PDB file of C-alpha atoms and ligand atoms in Angstrom:
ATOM      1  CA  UNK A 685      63.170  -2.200  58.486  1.00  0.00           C
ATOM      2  CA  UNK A 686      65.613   0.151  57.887  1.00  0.00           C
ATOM      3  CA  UNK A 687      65.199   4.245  58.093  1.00  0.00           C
ATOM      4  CA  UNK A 688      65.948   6.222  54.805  1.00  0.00           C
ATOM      5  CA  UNK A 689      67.227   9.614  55.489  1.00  0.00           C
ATOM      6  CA  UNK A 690      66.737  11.736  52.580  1.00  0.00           C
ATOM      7  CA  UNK A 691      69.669  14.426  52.266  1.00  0.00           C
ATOM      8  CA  UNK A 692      70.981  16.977  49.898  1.00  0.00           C
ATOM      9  CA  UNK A 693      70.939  20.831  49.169  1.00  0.00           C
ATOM     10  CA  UNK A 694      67.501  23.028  50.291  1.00  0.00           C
ATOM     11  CA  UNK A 695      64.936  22.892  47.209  1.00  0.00           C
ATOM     12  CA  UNK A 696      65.711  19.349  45.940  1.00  0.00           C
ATOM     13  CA  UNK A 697      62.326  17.524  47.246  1.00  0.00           C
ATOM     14  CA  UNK A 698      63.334  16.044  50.297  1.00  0.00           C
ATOM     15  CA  UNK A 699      59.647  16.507  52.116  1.00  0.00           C
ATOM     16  CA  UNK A 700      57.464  15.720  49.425  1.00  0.00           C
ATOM     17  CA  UNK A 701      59.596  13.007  48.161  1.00  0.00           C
ATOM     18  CA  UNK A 702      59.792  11.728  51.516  1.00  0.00           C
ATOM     19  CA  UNK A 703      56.195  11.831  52.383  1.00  0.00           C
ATOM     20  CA  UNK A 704      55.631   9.815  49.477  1.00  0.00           C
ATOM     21  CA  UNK A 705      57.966   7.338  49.790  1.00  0.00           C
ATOM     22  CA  UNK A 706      56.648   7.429  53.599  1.00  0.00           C
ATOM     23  CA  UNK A 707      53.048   6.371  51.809  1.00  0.00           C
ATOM     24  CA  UNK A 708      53.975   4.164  49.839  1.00  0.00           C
ATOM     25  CA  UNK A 709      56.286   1.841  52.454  1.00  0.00           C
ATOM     26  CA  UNK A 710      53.581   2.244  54.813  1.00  0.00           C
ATOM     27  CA  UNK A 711      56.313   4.054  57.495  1.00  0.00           C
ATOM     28  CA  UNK A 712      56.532   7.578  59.578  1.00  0.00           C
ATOM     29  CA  UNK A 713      57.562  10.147  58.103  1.00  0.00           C
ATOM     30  CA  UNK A 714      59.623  12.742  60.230  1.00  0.00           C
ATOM     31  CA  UNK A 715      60.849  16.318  58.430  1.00  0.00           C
ATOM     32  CA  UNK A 716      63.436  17.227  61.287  1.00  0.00           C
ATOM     33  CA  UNK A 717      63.663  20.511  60.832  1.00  0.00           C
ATOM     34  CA  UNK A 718      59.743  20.664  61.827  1.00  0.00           C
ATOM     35  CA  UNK A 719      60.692  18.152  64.592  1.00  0.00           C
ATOM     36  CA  UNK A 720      63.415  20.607  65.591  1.00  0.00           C
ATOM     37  CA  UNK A 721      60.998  23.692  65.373  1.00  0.00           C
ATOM     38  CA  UNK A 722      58.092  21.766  67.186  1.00  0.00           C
ATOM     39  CA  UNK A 723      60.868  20.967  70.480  1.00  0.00           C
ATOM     40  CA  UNK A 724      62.409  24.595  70.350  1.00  0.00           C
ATOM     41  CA  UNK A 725      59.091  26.471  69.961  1.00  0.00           C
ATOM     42  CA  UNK A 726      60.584  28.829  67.636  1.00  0.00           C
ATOM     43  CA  UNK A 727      60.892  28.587  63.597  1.00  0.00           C
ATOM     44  CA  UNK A 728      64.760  27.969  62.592  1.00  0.00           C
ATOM     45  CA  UNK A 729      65.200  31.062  60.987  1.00  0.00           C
ATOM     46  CA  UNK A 730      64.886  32.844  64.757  1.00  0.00           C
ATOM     47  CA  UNK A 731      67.538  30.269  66.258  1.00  0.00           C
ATOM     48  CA  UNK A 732      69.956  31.161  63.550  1.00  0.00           C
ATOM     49  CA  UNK A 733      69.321  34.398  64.279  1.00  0.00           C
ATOM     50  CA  UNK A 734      69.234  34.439  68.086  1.00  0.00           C
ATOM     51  CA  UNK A 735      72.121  31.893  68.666  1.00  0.00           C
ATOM     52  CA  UNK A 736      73.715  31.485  65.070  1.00  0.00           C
ATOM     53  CA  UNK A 737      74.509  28.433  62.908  1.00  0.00           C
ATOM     54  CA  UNK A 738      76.348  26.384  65.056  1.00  0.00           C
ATOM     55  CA  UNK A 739      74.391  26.444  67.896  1.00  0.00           C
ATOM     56  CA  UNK A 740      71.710  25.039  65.218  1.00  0.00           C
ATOM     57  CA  UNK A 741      73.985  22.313  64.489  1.00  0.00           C
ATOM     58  CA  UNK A 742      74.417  20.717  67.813  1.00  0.00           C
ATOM     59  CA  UNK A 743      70.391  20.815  68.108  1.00  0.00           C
ATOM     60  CA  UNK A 744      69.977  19.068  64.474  1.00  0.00           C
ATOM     61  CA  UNK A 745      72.639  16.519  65.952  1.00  0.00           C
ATOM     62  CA  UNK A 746      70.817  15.942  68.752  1.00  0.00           C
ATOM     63  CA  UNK A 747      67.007  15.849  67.020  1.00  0.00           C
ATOM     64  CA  UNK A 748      68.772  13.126  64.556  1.00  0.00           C
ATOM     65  CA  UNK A 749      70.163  11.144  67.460  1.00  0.00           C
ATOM     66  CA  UNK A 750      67.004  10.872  68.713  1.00  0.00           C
ATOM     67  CA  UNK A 751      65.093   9.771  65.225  1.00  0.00           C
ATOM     68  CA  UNK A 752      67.587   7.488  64.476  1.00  0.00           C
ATOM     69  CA  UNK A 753      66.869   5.027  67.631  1.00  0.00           C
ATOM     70  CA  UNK A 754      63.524   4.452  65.925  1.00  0.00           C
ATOM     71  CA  UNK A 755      62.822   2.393  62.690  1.00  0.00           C
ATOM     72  CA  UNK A 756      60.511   1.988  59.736  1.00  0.00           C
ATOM     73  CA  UNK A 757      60.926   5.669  59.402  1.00  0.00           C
ATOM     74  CA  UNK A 758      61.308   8.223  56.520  1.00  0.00           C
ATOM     75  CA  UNK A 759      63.643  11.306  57.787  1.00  0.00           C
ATOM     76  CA  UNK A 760      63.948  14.314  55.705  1.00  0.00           C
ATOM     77  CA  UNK A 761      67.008  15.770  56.680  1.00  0.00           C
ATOM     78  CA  UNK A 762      67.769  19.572  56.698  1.00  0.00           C
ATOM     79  CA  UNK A 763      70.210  20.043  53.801  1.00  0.00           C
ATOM     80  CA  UNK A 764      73.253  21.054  56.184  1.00  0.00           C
ATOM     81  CA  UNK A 765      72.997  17.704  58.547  1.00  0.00           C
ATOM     82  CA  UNK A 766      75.911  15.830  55.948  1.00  0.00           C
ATOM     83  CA  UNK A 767      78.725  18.171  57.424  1.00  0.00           C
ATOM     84  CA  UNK A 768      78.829  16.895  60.535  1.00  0.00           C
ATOM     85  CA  UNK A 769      80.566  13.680  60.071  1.00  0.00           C
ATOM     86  CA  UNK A 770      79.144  11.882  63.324  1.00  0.00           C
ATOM     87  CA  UNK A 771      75.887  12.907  61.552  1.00  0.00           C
ATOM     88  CA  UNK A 772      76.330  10.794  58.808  1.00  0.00           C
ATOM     89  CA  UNK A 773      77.898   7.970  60.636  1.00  0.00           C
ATOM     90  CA  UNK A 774      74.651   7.780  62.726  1.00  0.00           C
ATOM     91  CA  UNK A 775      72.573   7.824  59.556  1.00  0.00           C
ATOM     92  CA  UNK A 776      74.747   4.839  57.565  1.00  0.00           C
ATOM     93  CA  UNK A 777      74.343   2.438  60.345  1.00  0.00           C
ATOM     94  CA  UNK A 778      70.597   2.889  60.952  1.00  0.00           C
ATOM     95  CA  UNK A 779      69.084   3.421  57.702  1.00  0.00           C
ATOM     96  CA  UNK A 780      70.136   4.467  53.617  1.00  0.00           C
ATOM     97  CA  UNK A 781      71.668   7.612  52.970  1.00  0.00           C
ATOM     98  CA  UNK A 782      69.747   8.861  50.271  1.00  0.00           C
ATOM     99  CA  UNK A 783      70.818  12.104  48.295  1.00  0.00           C
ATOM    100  CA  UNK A 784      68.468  14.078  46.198  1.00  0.00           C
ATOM    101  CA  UNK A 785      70.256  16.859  43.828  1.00  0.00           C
ATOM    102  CA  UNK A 786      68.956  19.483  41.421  1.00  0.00           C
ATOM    103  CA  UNK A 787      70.829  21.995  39.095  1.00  0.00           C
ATOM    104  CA  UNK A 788      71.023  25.337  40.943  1.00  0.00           C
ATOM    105  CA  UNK A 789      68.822  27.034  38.106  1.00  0.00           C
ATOM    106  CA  UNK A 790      65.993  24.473  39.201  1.00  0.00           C
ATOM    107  CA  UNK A 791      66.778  25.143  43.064  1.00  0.00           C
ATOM    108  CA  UNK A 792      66.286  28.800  42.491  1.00  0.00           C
ATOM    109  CA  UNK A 793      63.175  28.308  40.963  1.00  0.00           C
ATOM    110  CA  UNK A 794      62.074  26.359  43.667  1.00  0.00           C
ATOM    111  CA  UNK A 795      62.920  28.165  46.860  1.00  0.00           C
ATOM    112  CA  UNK A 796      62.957  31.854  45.760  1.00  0.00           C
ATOM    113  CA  UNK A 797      59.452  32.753  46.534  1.00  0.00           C
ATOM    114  CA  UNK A 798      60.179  30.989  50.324  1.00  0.00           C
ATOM    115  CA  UNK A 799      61.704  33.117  53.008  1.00  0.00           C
ATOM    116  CA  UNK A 800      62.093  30.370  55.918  1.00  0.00           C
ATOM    117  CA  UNK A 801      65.573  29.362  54.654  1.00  0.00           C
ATOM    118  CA  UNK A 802      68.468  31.554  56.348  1.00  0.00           C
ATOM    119  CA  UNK A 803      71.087  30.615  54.255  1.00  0.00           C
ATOM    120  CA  UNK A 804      69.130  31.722  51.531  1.00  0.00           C
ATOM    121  CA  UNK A 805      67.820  35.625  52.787  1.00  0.00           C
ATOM    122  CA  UNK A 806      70.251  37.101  50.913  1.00  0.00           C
ATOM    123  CA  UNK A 807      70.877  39.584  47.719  1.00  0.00           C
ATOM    124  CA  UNK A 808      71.474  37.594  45.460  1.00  0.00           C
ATOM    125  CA  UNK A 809      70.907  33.857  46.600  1.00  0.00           C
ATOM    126  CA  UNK A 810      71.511  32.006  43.340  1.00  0.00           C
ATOM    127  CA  UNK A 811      75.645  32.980  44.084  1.00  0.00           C
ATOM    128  CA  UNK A 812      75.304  31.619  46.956  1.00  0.00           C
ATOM    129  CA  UNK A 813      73.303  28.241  46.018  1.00  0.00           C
ATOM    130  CA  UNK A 814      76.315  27.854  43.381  1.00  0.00           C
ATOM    131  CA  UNK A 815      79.085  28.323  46.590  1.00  0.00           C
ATOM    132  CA  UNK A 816      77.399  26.416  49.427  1.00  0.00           C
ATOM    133  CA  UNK A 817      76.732  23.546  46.439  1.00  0.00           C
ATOM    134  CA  UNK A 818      80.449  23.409  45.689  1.00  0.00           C
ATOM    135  CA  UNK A 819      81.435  23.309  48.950  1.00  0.00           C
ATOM    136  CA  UNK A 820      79.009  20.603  50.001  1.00  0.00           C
ATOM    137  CA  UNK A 821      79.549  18.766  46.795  1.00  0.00           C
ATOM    138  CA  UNK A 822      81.747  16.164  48.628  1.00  0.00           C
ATOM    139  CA  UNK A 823      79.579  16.093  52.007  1.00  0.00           C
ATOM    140  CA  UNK A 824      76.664  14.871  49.357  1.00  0.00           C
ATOM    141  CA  UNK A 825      78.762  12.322  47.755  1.00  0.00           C
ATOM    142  CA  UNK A 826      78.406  10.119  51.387  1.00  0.00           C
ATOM    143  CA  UNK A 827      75.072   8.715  50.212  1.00  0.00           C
ATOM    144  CA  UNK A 828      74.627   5.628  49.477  1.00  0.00           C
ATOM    145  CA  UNK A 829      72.438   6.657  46.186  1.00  0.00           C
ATOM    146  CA  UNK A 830      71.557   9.845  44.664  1.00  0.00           C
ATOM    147  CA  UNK A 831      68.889  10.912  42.346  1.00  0.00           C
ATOM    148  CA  UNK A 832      69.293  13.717  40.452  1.00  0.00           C
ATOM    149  CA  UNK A 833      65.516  15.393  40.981  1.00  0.00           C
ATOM    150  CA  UNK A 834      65.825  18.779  38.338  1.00  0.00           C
ATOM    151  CA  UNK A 835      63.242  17.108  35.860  1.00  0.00           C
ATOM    152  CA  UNK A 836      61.590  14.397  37.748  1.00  0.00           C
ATOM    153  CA  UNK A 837      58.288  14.177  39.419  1.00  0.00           C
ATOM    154  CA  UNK A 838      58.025  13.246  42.874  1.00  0.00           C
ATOM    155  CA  UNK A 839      56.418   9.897  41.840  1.00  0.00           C
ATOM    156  CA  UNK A 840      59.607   8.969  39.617  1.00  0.00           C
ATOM    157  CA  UNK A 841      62.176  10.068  42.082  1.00  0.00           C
ATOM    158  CA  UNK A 842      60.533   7.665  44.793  1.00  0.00           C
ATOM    159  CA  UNK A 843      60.349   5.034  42.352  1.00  0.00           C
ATOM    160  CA  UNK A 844      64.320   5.433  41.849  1.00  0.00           C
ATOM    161  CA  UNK A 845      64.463   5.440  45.457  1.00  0.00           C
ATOM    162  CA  UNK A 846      62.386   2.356  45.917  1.00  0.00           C
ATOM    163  CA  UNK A 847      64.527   0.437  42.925  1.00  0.00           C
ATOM    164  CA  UNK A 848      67.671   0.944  44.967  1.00  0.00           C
ATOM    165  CA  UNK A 849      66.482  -0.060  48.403  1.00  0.00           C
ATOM    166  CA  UNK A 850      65.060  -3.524  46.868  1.00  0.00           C
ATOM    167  CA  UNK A 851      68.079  -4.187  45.200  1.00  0.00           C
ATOM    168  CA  UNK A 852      70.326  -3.742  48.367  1.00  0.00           C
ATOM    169  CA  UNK A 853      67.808  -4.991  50.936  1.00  0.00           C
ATOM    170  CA  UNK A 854      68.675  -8.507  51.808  1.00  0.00           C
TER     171      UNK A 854
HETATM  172  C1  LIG B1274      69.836  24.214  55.857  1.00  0.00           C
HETATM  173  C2  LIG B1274      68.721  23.661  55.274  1.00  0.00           C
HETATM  174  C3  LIG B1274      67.373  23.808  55.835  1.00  0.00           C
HETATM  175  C4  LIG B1274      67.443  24.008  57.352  1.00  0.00           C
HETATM  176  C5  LIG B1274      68.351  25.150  57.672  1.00  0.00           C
HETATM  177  C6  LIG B1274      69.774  24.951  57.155  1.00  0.00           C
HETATM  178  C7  LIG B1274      71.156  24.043  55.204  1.00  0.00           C
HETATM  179  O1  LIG B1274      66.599  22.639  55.559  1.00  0.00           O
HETATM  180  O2  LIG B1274      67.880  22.853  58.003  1.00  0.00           O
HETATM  181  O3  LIG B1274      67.771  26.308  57.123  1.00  0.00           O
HETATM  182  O4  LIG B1274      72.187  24.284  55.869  1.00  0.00           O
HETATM  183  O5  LIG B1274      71.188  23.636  54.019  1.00  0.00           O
HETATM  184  P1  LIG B1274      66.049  22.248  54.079  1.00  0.00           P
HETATM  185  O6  LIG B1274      67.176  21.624  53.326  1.00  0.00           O
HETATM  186  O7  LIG B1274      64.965  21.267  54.383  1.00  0.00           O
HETATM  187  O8  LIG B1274      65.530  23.495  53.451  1.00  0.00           O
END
């Protein structure tokens, strides 16, 4: 069985949608950021911090190379892994690309109270939502499907999910 790799912007649902989707297809599920935190011993706000962004990027590449040799398996994907072009490459041929969106209104709601995401410790972090989302805008639009998640419950958006993997699953 194929992987599904769950991808799109911080705040959209990727973990709980994934561990539900994980339950209900009887697979693994794998957040890789936690994978990636478990192997460097450290949370991911310290490696941006001690080694800086790109140096993140080359151990998210190789955490996802790893994953990907393995299948059955639900993979929530940090919401920065669709820049790296290799990245998604390695995702299309082992599994659906799945994109989860929200408005950024709904995103800031979600993520404000958290302090774990780098990109967003700043001033004022709904500007930069609105930026980083425009810029990644055509990174996201690799999927394979997306599912807009602003006012759906976790149950609903892994029923969409489900819908469009039985529908392209030979
Ligand atoms: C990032 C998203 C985070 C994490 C890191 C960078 C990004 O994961 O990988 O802080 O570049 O969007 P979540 O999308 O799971 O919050």
């Amino acid at each position: 069985m194929k992987n599904i790799y769950l991808v799109g912007f911080m705040g959209t649902g990727k973990s709980v949608v994934g561990q539900e989707l994980a339950r209900q297809r009887k697979n693994k599920f794998v957040d890789l950021d936690e994978l990636i935190e478990e192997k460097e011993g450290r949370p991911i706000k310290d490696i941006f911090a001690e080694e800086g962004e790109p140096c993140f990027r080359t151990i998210e590449t190789r955490a996802l190379k790893e994953t990907s040799t393995k299948s059955n398996m639900v993979v929530s994907c940090g919401g920065g892994i669709v820049l790296d072009e290799g990245n998604v490459a390695i995702m299309k041929e082992t599994g659906f690309v799945i994109c989860l969106t929200a408005t950024a209104d709904v995103i800031l709601e979600r993520t404000r109270l958290h302090t774990h995401r780098p990109l967003l410790n700043v001033p004022s972090p709904k500007g930069t939502i609105e930026s980083l989302m425009k810029v990644r805008a055509p990174f996201y639009a690799r999927a394979d499907f997306t599912v807009d998640t602003s006012r759906k419950s976790i149950k609903e958006t892994a029923e969409a999910v489900l819908a469009f993997i039985a529908k392209n699953s030979e």
